[in-house]
mmCIF file of C-alpha atoms in Angstrom:
data_model
loop_
_atom_site.group_PDB
_atom_site.id
_atom_site.type_symbol
_atom_site.label_atom_id
_atom_site.label_comp_id
_atom_site.label_asym_id
_atom_site.label_seq_id
_atom_site.Cartn_x
_atom_site.Cartn_y
_atom_site.Cartn_z
ATOM 1 C CA UNK P 1 18.494 5.321 24.268
ATOM 2 C CA UNK P 2 15.712 5.373 27.064
ATOM 3 C CA UNK P 3 13.921 8.711 28.264
ATOM 4 C CA UNK P 4 10.491 8.950 30.036
ATOM 5 C CA UNK P 5 7.565 9.430 27.852
ATOM 6 C CA UNK P 6 6.357 12.628 28.067
ATOM 7 C CA UNK P 7 2.562 11.064 27.422
ATOM 8 C CA UNK P 8 1.843 11.212 31.233
ATOM 9 C CA UNK P 9 -0.987 8.766 32.917
ATOM 10 C CA UNK P 10 -2.815 10.121 35.422
ATOM 11 C CA UNK P 11 -4.942 8.037 37.973
ATOM 12 C CA UNK P 12 -7.513 9.614 40.543
ATOM 13 C CA UNK P 13 -8.056 7.680 43.204
ATOM 14 C CA UNK P 14 -10.902 8.602 45.629
ATOM 15 C CA UNK P 15 -11.029 7.919 49.183
ATOM 16 C CA UNK P 16 -13.078 9.160 52.387
ATOM 17 C CA UNK P 17 -11.440 10.060 55.681
ATOM 18 C CA UNK P 18 -13.138 11.875 58.358
ATOM 19 C CA UNK P 19 -16.413 12.258 55.952
ATOM 20 C CA UNK P 20 -14.259 14.079 53.507
ATOM 21 C CA UNK P 21 -13.533 12.926 49.885
ATOM 22 C CA UNK P 22 -9.449 12.850 49.286
ATOM 23 C CA UNK P 23 -8.373 12.905 45.727
ATOM 24 C CA UNK P 24 -4.918 11.073 45.145
ATOM 25 C CA UNK P 25 -3.331 11.779 42.059
ATOM 26 C CA UNK P 26 -0.787 9.153 41.075
ATOM 27 C CA UNK P 27 1.322 10.192 37.796
ATOM 28 C CA UNK P 28 2.510 7.095 35.689
ATOM 29 C CA UNK P 29 5.757 7.709 33.330
ATOM 30 C CA UNK P 30 6.399 4.948 30.758
ATOM 31 C CA UNK P 31 9.918 4.452 29.643
ATOM 32 C CA UNK P 32 10.203 5.754 25.959
ATOM 33 C CA UNK P 33 12.917 4.364 23.466
ATOM 34 C CA UNK P 34 14.135 7.326 21.300
ATOM 35 C CA UNK P 35 14.712 5.851 17.580
ATOM 36 C CA UNK P 36 18.319 5.381 16.662
ATOM 37 C CA UNK P 37 18.143 6.776 13.604
ATOM 38 C CA UNK P 38 21.620 7.829 11.862
ATOM 39 C CA UNK P 39 20.354 9.005 8.475
ATOM 40 C CA UNK P 40 18.256 11.360 7.202
ATOM 41 C CA UNK P 41 15.959 10.268 4.349
ATOM 42 C CA UNK P 42 18.099 11.739 1.706
ATOM 43 C CA UNK P 43 20.792 9.764 3.026
ATOM 44 C CA UNK P 44 18.707 6.492 3.091
ATOM 45 C CA UNK P 45 17.977 7.168 -0.537
ATOM 46 C CA UNK P 46 21.769 7.518 -1.298
ATOM 47 C CA UNK P 47 22.583 4.590 0.719
ATOM 48 C CA UNK P 48 23.738 1.743 -1.451
ATOM 49 C CA UNK P 49 24.472 -0.560 1.315
ATOM 50 C CA UNK P 50 20.743 -0.759 2.871
ATOM 51 C CA UNK P 51 16.972 -1.761 1.366
ATOM 52 C CA UNK P 52 15.647 1.798 1.004
ATOM 53 C CA UNK P 53 11.821 0.694 1.514
ATOM 54 C CA UNK P 54 12.732 -1.508 4.325
ATOM 55 C CA UNK P 55 14.652 1.334 6.091
ATOM 56 C CA UNK P 56 12.595 4.216 5.345
ATOM 57 C CA UNK P 57 9.601 2.491 6.679
ATOM 58 C CA UNK P 58 11.256 0.981 9.863
ATOM 59 C CA UNK P 59 9.875 1.462 13.310
ATOM 60 C CA UNK P 60 10.478 1.478 16.706
ATOM 61 C CA UNK P 61 8.651 -0.233 19.521
ATOM 62 C CA UNK P 62 7.389 2.391 21.990
ATOM 63 C CA UNK P 63 5.383 -0.604 23.843
ATOM 64 C CA UNK P 64 3.984 -3.982 22.497
ATOM 65 C CA UNK P 65 1.135 -2.594 20.236
ATOM 66 C CA UNK P 66 2.295 0.753 19.883
ATOM 67 C CA UNK P 67 5.267 1.723 17.384
ATOM 68 C CA UNK P 68 6.507 4.790 16.028
ATOM 69 C CA UNK P 69 7.999 5.573 12.306
ATOM 70 C CA UNK P 70 11.964 6.493 12.553
ATOM 71 C CA UNK P 71 11.292 8.812 9.057
ATOM 72 C CA UNK P 72 8.223 10.892 8.243
ATOM 73 C CA UNK P 73 6.347 9.915 5.663
ATOM 74 C CA UNK P 74 6.118 11.976 2.354
ATOM 75 C CA UNK P 75 3.984 12.910 -0.347
ATOM 76 C CA UNK P 76 4.736 11.467 -3.685
ATOM 77 C CA UNK P 77 6.730 14.511 -4.611
ATOM 78 C CA UNK P 78 8.283 17.697 -3.141
ATOM 79 C CA UNK P 79 5.341 20.510 -2.715
ATOM 80 C CA UNK P 80 2.592 18.056 -3.067
ATOM 81 C CA UNK P 81 -0.109 18.086 -0.467
ATOM 82 C CA UNK P 82 -0.469 15.404 1.995
ATOM 83 C CA UNK P 83 1.141 12.106 2.027
ATOM 84 C CA UNK P 84 1.216 9.521 -0.638
ATOM 85 C CA UNK P 85 -1.130 6.722 0.209
ATOM 86 C CA UNK P 86 1.236 4.144 -0.517
ATOM 87 C CA UNK P 87 3.348 5.613 2.539
ATOM 88 C CA UNK P 88 0.391 4.995 4.767
ATOM 89 C CA UNK P 89 -0.424 1.535 3.420
ATOM 90 C CA UNK P 90 3.110 0.196 3.432
ATOM 91 C CA UNK P 91 3.822 1.460 6.897
ATOM 92 C CA UNK P 92 0.770 0.470 8.456
ATOM 93 C CA UNK P 93 0.948 -2.998 7.377
ATOM 94 C CA UNK P 94 4.162 -3.492 8.535
ATOM 95 C CA UNK P 95 3.359 -1.916 11.966
ATOM 96 C CA UNK P 96 0.344 -4.678 12.176
ATOM 97 C CA UNK P 97 3.102 -7.365 11.298
ATOM 98 C CA UNK P 98 5.555 -6.242 14.097
ATOM 99 C CA UNK P 99 2.815 -7.447 16.675
ATOM 100 C CA UNK P 100 2.608 -10.920 14.873
ATOM 101 C CA UNK P 101 4.920 -13.171 16.748
ATOM 102 C CA UNK P 102 4.818 -16.285 14.696
ATOM 103 C CA UNK P 103 7.386 -15.874 11.856
ATOM 104 C CA UNK P 104 5.611 -18.274 9.579
ATOM 105 C CA UNK P 105 2.540 -15.580 9.461
ATOM 106 C CA UNK P 106 2.427 -12.982 6.500
ATOM 107 C CA UNK P 107 -0.158 -10.767 5.545
ATOM 108 C CA UNK P 108 -2.721 -12.135 2.803
ATOM 109 C CA UNK P 109 -4.986 -9.230 2.603
ATOM 110 C CA UNK P 110 -5.604 -5.745 4.280
ATOM 111 C CA UNK P 111 -8.374 -2.968 4.184
ATOM 112 C CA UNK P 112 -7.953 0.711 4.730
ATOM 113 C CA UNK P 113 -9.304 4.263 4.921
ATOM 114 C CA UNK P 114 -7.545 7.059 4.196
ATOM 115 C CA UNK P 115 -8.885 9.713 6.909
ATOM 116 C CA UNK P 116 -6.589 12.875 6.580
ATOM 117 C CA UNK P 117 -3.981 14.264 4.304
ATOM 118 C CA UNK P 118 -1.053 13.546 6.390
ATOM 119 C CA UNK P 119 1.975 15.777 6.945
ATOM 120 C CA UNK P 120 6.055 15.207 6.733
ATOM 121 C CA UNK P 121 6.199 17.640 9.712
ATOM 122 C CA UNK P 122 6.515 14.823 11.941
ATOM 123 C CA UNK P 123 6.433 10.875 12.135
ATOM 124 C CA UNK P 124 3.601 8.628 12.486
ATOM 125 C CA UNK P 125 2.503 6.620 15.686
ATOM 126 C CA UNK P 126 0.889 3.441 15.246
ATOM 127 C CA UNK P 127 -1.473 1.717 17.662
ATOM 128 C CA UNK P 128 -2.229 -1.987 17.160
ATOM 129 C CA UNK P 129 -4.944 -3.455 18.558
ATOM 130 C CA UNK P 130 -4.348 -7.676 18.373
ATOM 131 C CA UNK P 131 -8.425 -8.489 17.322
ATOM 132 C CA UNK P 132 -7.662 -12.156 16.863
ATOM 133 C CA UNK P 133 -4.787 -14.895 17.393
ATOM 134 C CA UNK P 134 -5.682 -18.237 15.743
ATOM 135 C CA UNK P 135 -3.478 -21.106 14.463
ATOM 136 C CA UNK P 136 -3.299 -20.359 10.793
ATOM 137 C CA UNK P 137 -4.769 -16.914 11.026
ATOM 138 C CA UNK P 138 -4.803 -13.748 12.973
ATOM 139 C CA UNK P 139 -6.000 -10.205 12.519
ATOM 140 C CA UNK P 140 -4.911 -6.795 13.748
ATOM 141 C CA UNK P 141 -6.750 -3.245 13.845
ATOM 142 C CA UNK P 142 -4.191 -0.602 13.309
ATOM 143 C CA UNK P 143 -5.003 3.545 13.764
ATOM 144 C CA UNK P 144 -2.222 5.951 12.689
ATOM 145 C CA UNK P 145 -1.959 9.220 14.300
ATOM 146 C CA UNK P 146 0.292 12.057 13.139
ATOM 147 C CA UNK P 147 2.815 12.630 16.180
ATOM 148 C CA UNK P 148 3.056 16.571 16.082
ATOM 149 C CA UNK P 149 -0.903 17.238 16.336
ATOM 150 C CA UNK P 150 -2.264 13.729 17.304
ATOM 151 C CA UNK P 151 -4.709 14.127 14.324
ATOM 152 C CA UNK P 152 -5.999 10.496 13.240
ATOM 153 C CA UNK P 153 -4.748 9.929 9.536
ATOM 154 C CA UNK P 154 -5.520 6.503 8.353
ATOM 155 C CA UNK P 155 -7.054 3.224 9.894
ATOM 156 C CA UNK P 156 -5.992 -0.336 8.482
ATOM 157 C CA UNK P 157 -7.225 -3.849 9.141
ATOM 158 C CA UNK P 158 -4.795 -6.663 8.095
ATOM 159 C CA UNK P 159 -5.353 -10.447 8.582
ATOM 160 C CA UNK P 160 -2.453 -13.100 8.251
ATOM 161 C CA UNK P 161 -2.196 -16.673 7.280
ATOM 162 C CA UNK P 162 0.640 -18.916 7.660
ATOM 163 C CA UNK P 163 2.955 -19.948 4.814
ATOM 164 C CA UNK P 164 1.559 -18.254 1.857
ATOM 165 C CA UNK P 165 3.343 -19.922 -0.878
ATOM 166 C CA UNK P 166 1.626 -22.109 -3.423
ATOM 167 C CA UNK P 167 5.056 -23.478 -4.596
ATOM 168 C CA UNK P 168 6.155 -24.255 -1.170
ATOM 169 C CA UNK P 169 2.493 -26.224 -0.715
ATOM 170 C CA UNK P 170 3.181 -28.053 -3.739
ATOM 171 C CA UNK P 171 6.451 -29.257 -3.108
ATOM 172 C CA UNK P 172 5.162 -30.485 0.595
ATOM 173 C CA UNK P 173 2.222 -32.051 -1.115
ATOM 174 C CA UNK P 174 4.345 -33.941 -3.640
ATOM 175 C CA UNK P 175 6.673 -35.607 -0.644
ATOM 176 C CA UNK P 176 3.545 -36.039 1.438
ATOM 177 C CA UNK P 177 0.160 -36.595 -0.162
ATOM 178 C CA UNK P 178 -1.454 -36.346 3.528
ATOM 179 C CA UNK P 179 -1.055 -32.410 3.303
ATOM 180 C CA UNK P 180 -3.822 -30.272 2.130
ATOM 181 C CA UNK P 181 -4.259 -30.294 -1.976
ATOM 182 C CA UNK P 182 -2.592 -26.911 -3.107
ATOM 183 C CA UNK P 183 -5.303 -26.517 -5.757
ATOM 184 C CA UNK P 184 -5.421 -23.344 -7.755
ATOM 185 C CA UNK P 185 -6.625 -21.483 -10.852
ATOM 186 C CA UNK P 186 -6.499 -17.860 -12.036
ATOM 187 C CA UNK P 187 -7.384 -15.975 -15.024
ATOM 188 C CA UNK P 188 -4.259 -14.786 -17.520
ATOM 189 C CA UNK P 189 -3.038 -11.359 -17.945
ATOM 190 C CA UNK P 190 -4.690 -9.178 -21.036
ATOM 191 C CA UNK P 191 -2.592 -8.756 -24.399
ATOM 192 C CA UNK P 192 -0.359 -5.953 -23.298
ATOM 193 C CA UNK P 193 1.487 -8.628 -20.953
ATOM 194 C CA UNK P 194 2.361 -10.981 -23.993
ATOM 195 C CA UNK P 195 3.123 -8.086 -26.122
ATOM 196 C CA UNK P 196 5.341 -5.928 -24.418
ATOM 197 C CA UNK P 197 7.227 -8.084 -21.650
ATOM 198 C CA UNK P 198 10.166 -9.738 -23.448
ATOM 199 C CA UNK P 199 10.538 -5.973 -24.835
ATOM 200 C CA UNK P 200 10.534 -3.941 -21.836
ATOM 201 C CA UNK P 201 14.437 -3.668 -21.985
ATOM 202 C CA UNK P 202 14.310 -1.811 -24.951
ATOM 203 C CA UNK P 203 11.092 0.442 -23.535
ATOM 204 C CA UNK P 204 11.518 3.949 -22.055
ATOM 205 C CA UNK P 205 10.374 4.203 -18.336
ATOM 206 C CA UNK P 206 9.926 7.055 -15.818
ATOM 207 C CA UNK P 207 10.815 7.404 -12.606
ATOM 208 C CA UNK P 208 8.525 9.379 -9.754
ATOM 209 C CA UNK P 209 7.506 9.070 -5.966
ATOM 210 C CA UNK P 210 10.930 10.462 -5.137
ATOM 211 C CA UNK P 211 12.677 7.795 -7.325
ATOM 212 C CA UNK P 212 11.320 4.959 -5.539
ATOM 213 C CA UNK P 213 8.888 3.715 -8.530
ATOM 214 C CA UNK P 214 9.368 3.222 -12.009
ATOM 215 C CA UNK P 215 6.654 2.843 -14.672
ATOM 216 C CA UNK P 216 6.510 1.529 -18.426
ATOM 217 C CA UNK P 217 3.335 2.651 -20.166
ATOM 218 C CA UNK P 218 2.519 0.794 -23.271
ATOM 219 C CA UNK P 219 2.458 3.527 -26.433
ATOM 220 C CA UNK P 220 -0.956 2.809 -27.245
ATOM 221 C CA UNK P 221 -2.154 4.938 -24.145
ATOM 222 C CA UNK P 222 -0.031 8.003 -26.021
ATOM 223 C CA UNK P 223 -1.044 7.303 -29.675
ATOM 224 C CA UNK P 224 -4.695 5.803 -29.268
ATOM 225 C CA UNK P 225 -6.154 3.049 -28.424
ATOM 226 C CA UNK P 226 -7.429 0.113 -30.902
ATOM 227 C CA UNK P 227 -10.761 -0.244 -31.627
ATOM 228 C CA UNK P 228 -11.574 -3.285 -30.401
ATOM 229 C CA UNK P 229 -10.912 -1.695 -26.659
ATOM 230 C CA UNK P 230 -13.120 1.244 -27.544
ATOM 231 C CA UNK P 231 -16.073 -1.129 -28.608
ATOM 232 C CA UNK P 232 -16.100 -2.415 -25.239
ATOM 233 C CA UNK P 233 -18.265 -1.064 -22.530
ATOM 234 C CA UNK P 234 -16.413 1.655 -20.705
ATOM 235 C CA UNK P 235 -16.338 -0.351 -17.545
ATOM 236 C CA UNK P 236 -14.999 -3.755 -19.397
ATOM 237 C CA UNK P 237 -11.928 -1.810 -20.925
ATOM 238 C CA UNK P 238 -8.667 -3.516 -19.528
ATOM 239 C CA UNK P 239 -5.696 -1.174 -18.977
ATOM 240 C CA UNK P 240 -2.391 -2.483 -18.018
ATOM 241 C CA UNK P 241 1.006 -1.102 -17.574
ATOM 242 C CA UNK P 242 4.293 -2.384 -15.955
ATOM 243 C CA UNK P 243 5.618 -1.338 -12.725
ATOM 244 C CA UNK P 244 8.700 -2.004 -10.447
ATOM 245 C CA UNK P 245 10.150 -0.509 -7.032
ATOM 246 C CA UNK P 246 13.520 0.930 -7.340
ATOM 247 C CA UNK P 247 15.320 -0.793 -4.799
ATOM 248 C CA UNK P 248 16.987 -4.318 -3.943
ATOM 249 C CA UNK P 249 15.287 -6.480 -1.641
ATOM 250 C CA UNK P 250 18.295 -8.898 -1.050
ATOM 251 C CA UNK P 251 20.021 -6.011 1.208
ATOM 252 C CA UNK P 252 16.892 -6.214 3.311
ATOM 253 C CA UNK P 253 17.366 -7.386 7.088
ATOM 254 C CA UNK P 254 14.112 -9.406 6.469
ATOM 255 C CA UNK P 255 13.395 -10.264 2.676
ATOM 256 C CA UNK P 256 9.874 -11.427 2.936
ATOM 257 C CA UNK P 257 8.732 -8.173 4.835
ATOM 258 C CA UNK P 258 10.784 -5.928 2.673
ATOM 259 C CA UNK P 259 9.293 -7.319 -0.419
ATOM 260 C CA UNK P 260 5.307 -7.164 0.686
ATOM 261 C CA UNK P 261 6.034 -3.749 2.252
ATOM 262 C CA UNK P 262 7.108 -2.777 -1.290
ATOM 263 C CA UNK P 263 3.972 -4.235 -2.813
ATOM 264 C CA UNK P 264 2.076 -2.173 -0.585
ATOM 265 C CA UNK P 265 3.967 0.754 -1.197
ATOM 266 C CA UNK P 266 3.657 0.829 -4.714
ATOM 267 C CA UNK P 267 -0.082 -0.574 -4.519
ATOM 268 C CA UNK P 268 -1.576 3.144 -4.424
ATOM 269 C CA UNK P 269 0.568 4.446 -7.673
ATOM 270 C CA UNK P 270 -0.503 5.963 -10.822
ATOM 271 C CA UNK P 271 -3.356 4.004 -11.945
ATOM 272 C CA UNK P 272 -6.061 6.523 -10.993
ATOM 273 C CA UNK P 273 -4.146 9.017 -13.258
ATOM 274 C CA UNK P 274 -4.900 6.840 -16.224
ATOM 275 C CA UNK P 275 -8.515 7.098 -15.777
ATOM 276 C CA UNK P 276 -9.279 9.261 -18.783
ATOM 277 C CA UNK P 277 -7.524 6.725 -20.950
ATOM 278 C CA UNK P 278 -10.291 4.274 -19.955
ATOM 279 C CA UNK P 279 -12.760 6.951 -21.796
ATOM 280 C CA UNK P 280 -10.662 6.740 -25.380
ATOM 281 C CA UNK P 281 -8.727 9.777 -24.471
ATOM 282 C CA UNK P 282 -4.913 9.667 -25.521
ATOM 283 C CA UNK P 283 -2.489 10.434 -22.913
ATOM 284 C CA UNK P 284 -0.997 14.101 -22.920
ATOM 285 C CA UNK P 285 0.427 16.349 -20.181
ATOM 286 C CA UNK P 286 -3.311 17.703 -19.762
ATOM 287 C CA UNK P 287 -5.202 14.755 -19.056
ATOM 288 C CA UNK P 288 -3.378 14.267 -15.608
ATOM 289 C CA UNK P 289 -5.058 17.826 -14.552
ATOM 290 C CA UNK P 290 -8.101 16.608 -12.625
ATOM 291 C CA UNK P 291 -8.528 16.349 -8.925
ATOM 292 C CA UNK P 292 -8.742 12.659 -7.671
ATOM 293 C CA UNK P 293 -8.356 11.380 -4.294
ATOM 294 C CA UNK P 294 -8.292 7.756 -2.817
ATOM 295 C CA UNK P 295 -11.117 6.887 -0.354
ATOM 296 C CA UNK P 296 -10.365 3.444 0.844
ATOM 297 C CA UNK P 297 -7.490 0.701 -0.425
ATOM 298 C CA UNK P 298 -7.784 -3.027 -0.065
ATOM 299 C CA UNK P 299 -4.858 -5.248 -1.299
ATOM 300 C CA UNK P 300 -4.824 -9.152 -1.296
ATOM 301 C CA UNK P 301 -1.755 -11.145 -1.301
ATOM 302 C CA UNK P 302 -2.790 -14.349 -3.127
ATOM 303 C CA UNK P 303 1.106 -15.509 -3.307
ATOM 304 C CA UNK P 304 4.447 -14.331 -2.268
ATOM 305 C CA UNK P 305 6.115 -15.622 -5.333
ATOM 306 C CA UNK P 306 6.906 -12.221 -6.790
ATOM 307 C CA UNK P 307 9.769 -9.695 -6.973
ATOM 308 C CA UNK P 308 8.744 -6.074 -6.698
ATOM 309 C CA UNK P 309 11.766 -4.647 -8.114
ATOM 310 C CA UNK P 310 11.545 -6.744 -11.234
ATOM 311 C CA UNK P 311 8.895 -5.555 -13.767
ATOM 312 C CA UNK P 312 5.378 -6.466 -12.720
ATOM 313 C CA UNK P 313 2.397 -6.189 -14.907
ATOM 314 C CA UNK P 314 -0.560 -4.360 -13.413
ATOM 315 C CA UNK P 315 -4.024 -5.054 -15.274
ATOM 316 C CA UNK P 316 -6.955 -3.147 -14.219
ATOM 317 C CA UNK P 317 -10.449 -1.403 -15.075
ATOM 318 C CA UNK P 318 -12.710 1.172 -13.905
ATOM 319 C CA UNK P 319 -15.780 -1.068 -13.556
ATOM 320 C CA UNK P 320 -17.963 1.973 -12.045
ATOM 321 C CA UNK P 321 -18.133 5.626 -11.961
ATOM 322 C CA UNK P 322 -21.155 7.186 -10.402
ATOM 323 C CA UNK P 323 -21.675 10.221 -7.975
ATOM 324 C CA UNK P 324 -18.043 11.561 -8.441
ATOM 325 C CA UNK P 325 -16.551 8.053 -7.199
ATOM 326 C CA UNK P 326 -14.948 5.563 -9.200
ATOM 327 C CA UNK P 327 -14.002 2.074 -8.382
ATOM 328 C CA UNK P 328 -10.976 0.516 -9.604
ATOM 329 C CA UNK P 329 -10.388 -3.089 -10.095
ATOM 330 C CA UNK P 330 -6.498 -4.299 -10.396
ATOM 331 C CA UNK P 331 -4.546 -7.630 -10.751
ATOM 332 C CA UNK P 332 -1.023 -7.671 -10.220
ATOM 333 C CA UNK P 333 1.150 -10.493 -12.611
ATOM 334 C CA UNK P 334 4.650 -11.591 -11.867
ATOM 335 C CA UNK P 335 6.831 -12.246 -14.813
ATOM 336 C CA UNK P 336 5.766 -15.746 -15.424
ATOM 337 C CA UNK P 337 1.845 -14.488 -15.743
ATOM 338 C CA UNK P 338 0.818 -15.643 -12.437
ATOM 339 C CA UNK P 339 -1.725 -13.386 -10.731
ATOM 340 C CA UNK P 340 0.174 -12.678 -7.142
ATOM 341 C CA UNK P 341 -1.646 -9.686 -5.815
ATOM 342 C CA UNK P 342 -5.278 -8.072 -6.166
ATOM 343 C CA UNK P 343 -6.091 -4.341 -5.246
ATOM 344 C CA UNK P 344 -9.467 -2.902 -5.095
ATOM 345 C CA UNK P 345 -10.052 0.976 -4.369
ATOM 346 C CA UNK P 346 -12.283 3.600 -4.175
ATOM 347 C CA UNK P 347 -11.628 7.199 -5.032
ATOM 348 C CA UNK P 348 -13.138 10.555 -5.147
ATOM 349 C CA UNK P 349 -12.824 11.336 -9.148
ATOM 350 C CA UNK P 350 -14.031 15.062 -10.636
ATOM 351 C CA UNK P 351 -13.614 14.836 -14.328
ATOM 352 C CA UNK P 352 -13.513 18.010 -16.319
ATOM 353 C CA UNK P 353 -16.398 18.454 -18.861
ATOM 354 C CA UNK P 354 -13.524 19.234 -21.621
ATOM 355 C CA UNK P 355 -12.613 15.396 -21.115
ATOM 356 C CA UNK P 356 -16.396 14.424 -20.679
ATOM 357 C CA UNK P 357 -17.017 15.595 -24.022
ATOM 358 C CA UNK P 358 -14.579 13.755 -25.888
ATOM 359 C CA UNK P 359 -15.263 10.314 -23.893
ATOM 360 C CA UNK P 360 -16.055 7.324 -25.841
ATOM 361 C CA UNK P 361 -18.830 5.831 -23.577
ATOM 362 C CA UNK P 362 -20.375 7.473 -20.737
ATOM 363 C CA UNK P 363 -23.106 9.588 -19.981
ATOM 364 C CA UNK P 364 -24.431 12.533 -18.022
ATOM 365 C CA UNK P 365 -27.406 13.693 -19.594
ATOM 366 C CA UNK P 366 -30.752 12.732 -18.969
#
């Protein structure tokens, strides 16, 4: 359905006639395609025939570089303040991707800043700048505005590359050695991966973020961390848990986009809540009661060989805390133990004194 856009461009034209300045106002109306949304977000969640993440973050193109969400972005749970950060990054990377014409391109990294809390009162408008378009790489700059008040909430820069699959590159090299050598190396996941991956079907998980995410946290975080964990420097203590998106990407119209957008959505989930675990404090309900908010968020897609609806392992550490800011560095491993994604985030974290006094490591006194 086509309507006329309420955003009016007014052009002022000045000319002289008989020594008098005459001002002409030319009003330009631009066509606006209203979103063909037939479901509420609640109906999206209940619909077993669609990929929820794909539909939830779907966009309508207003122009070649301006897009608008079909559904308002949500907080991580009803009643919470602001928009869950994963919603910003998921729809943001999709908005950037929608302006990339070459189907062989997919994102290999994005860097973003959370500016304002966001609201579910209206959808988001995404304005994309095509900052660079090359043969093997391209870049996009994205500004996110809340529609009802035109407030800038979030910015993202994304970089895209051609054929980001190491498996496919190895297949191509095997048949044609003239291709670039697909050399790779990586670090392995820490011991929680080997200890629990084959036992995940027997372990309890909890579901959250409007039913879209599921986590399994190793029992050591509740019962107390082993002594070899506590003997390490605080910034060297590796924490890990398992994560999956509660969805079916096989139902998606574009499976690759749904897969990478789902990973972006999950990439802002939970780990800040476990900051106190790096201090050697067991998980109880009250340890979640401290202020933390993300400042910036960076994701690197090393490879596309993963399924976010299967259990992934998040291996991370809080390498530095200073001046009320904490730096989290996270690696994501697929079921084969291959590192497929890295996440870096800085956040404001105000740890209560009652936790600091119990901490094994860290300092605040002269």
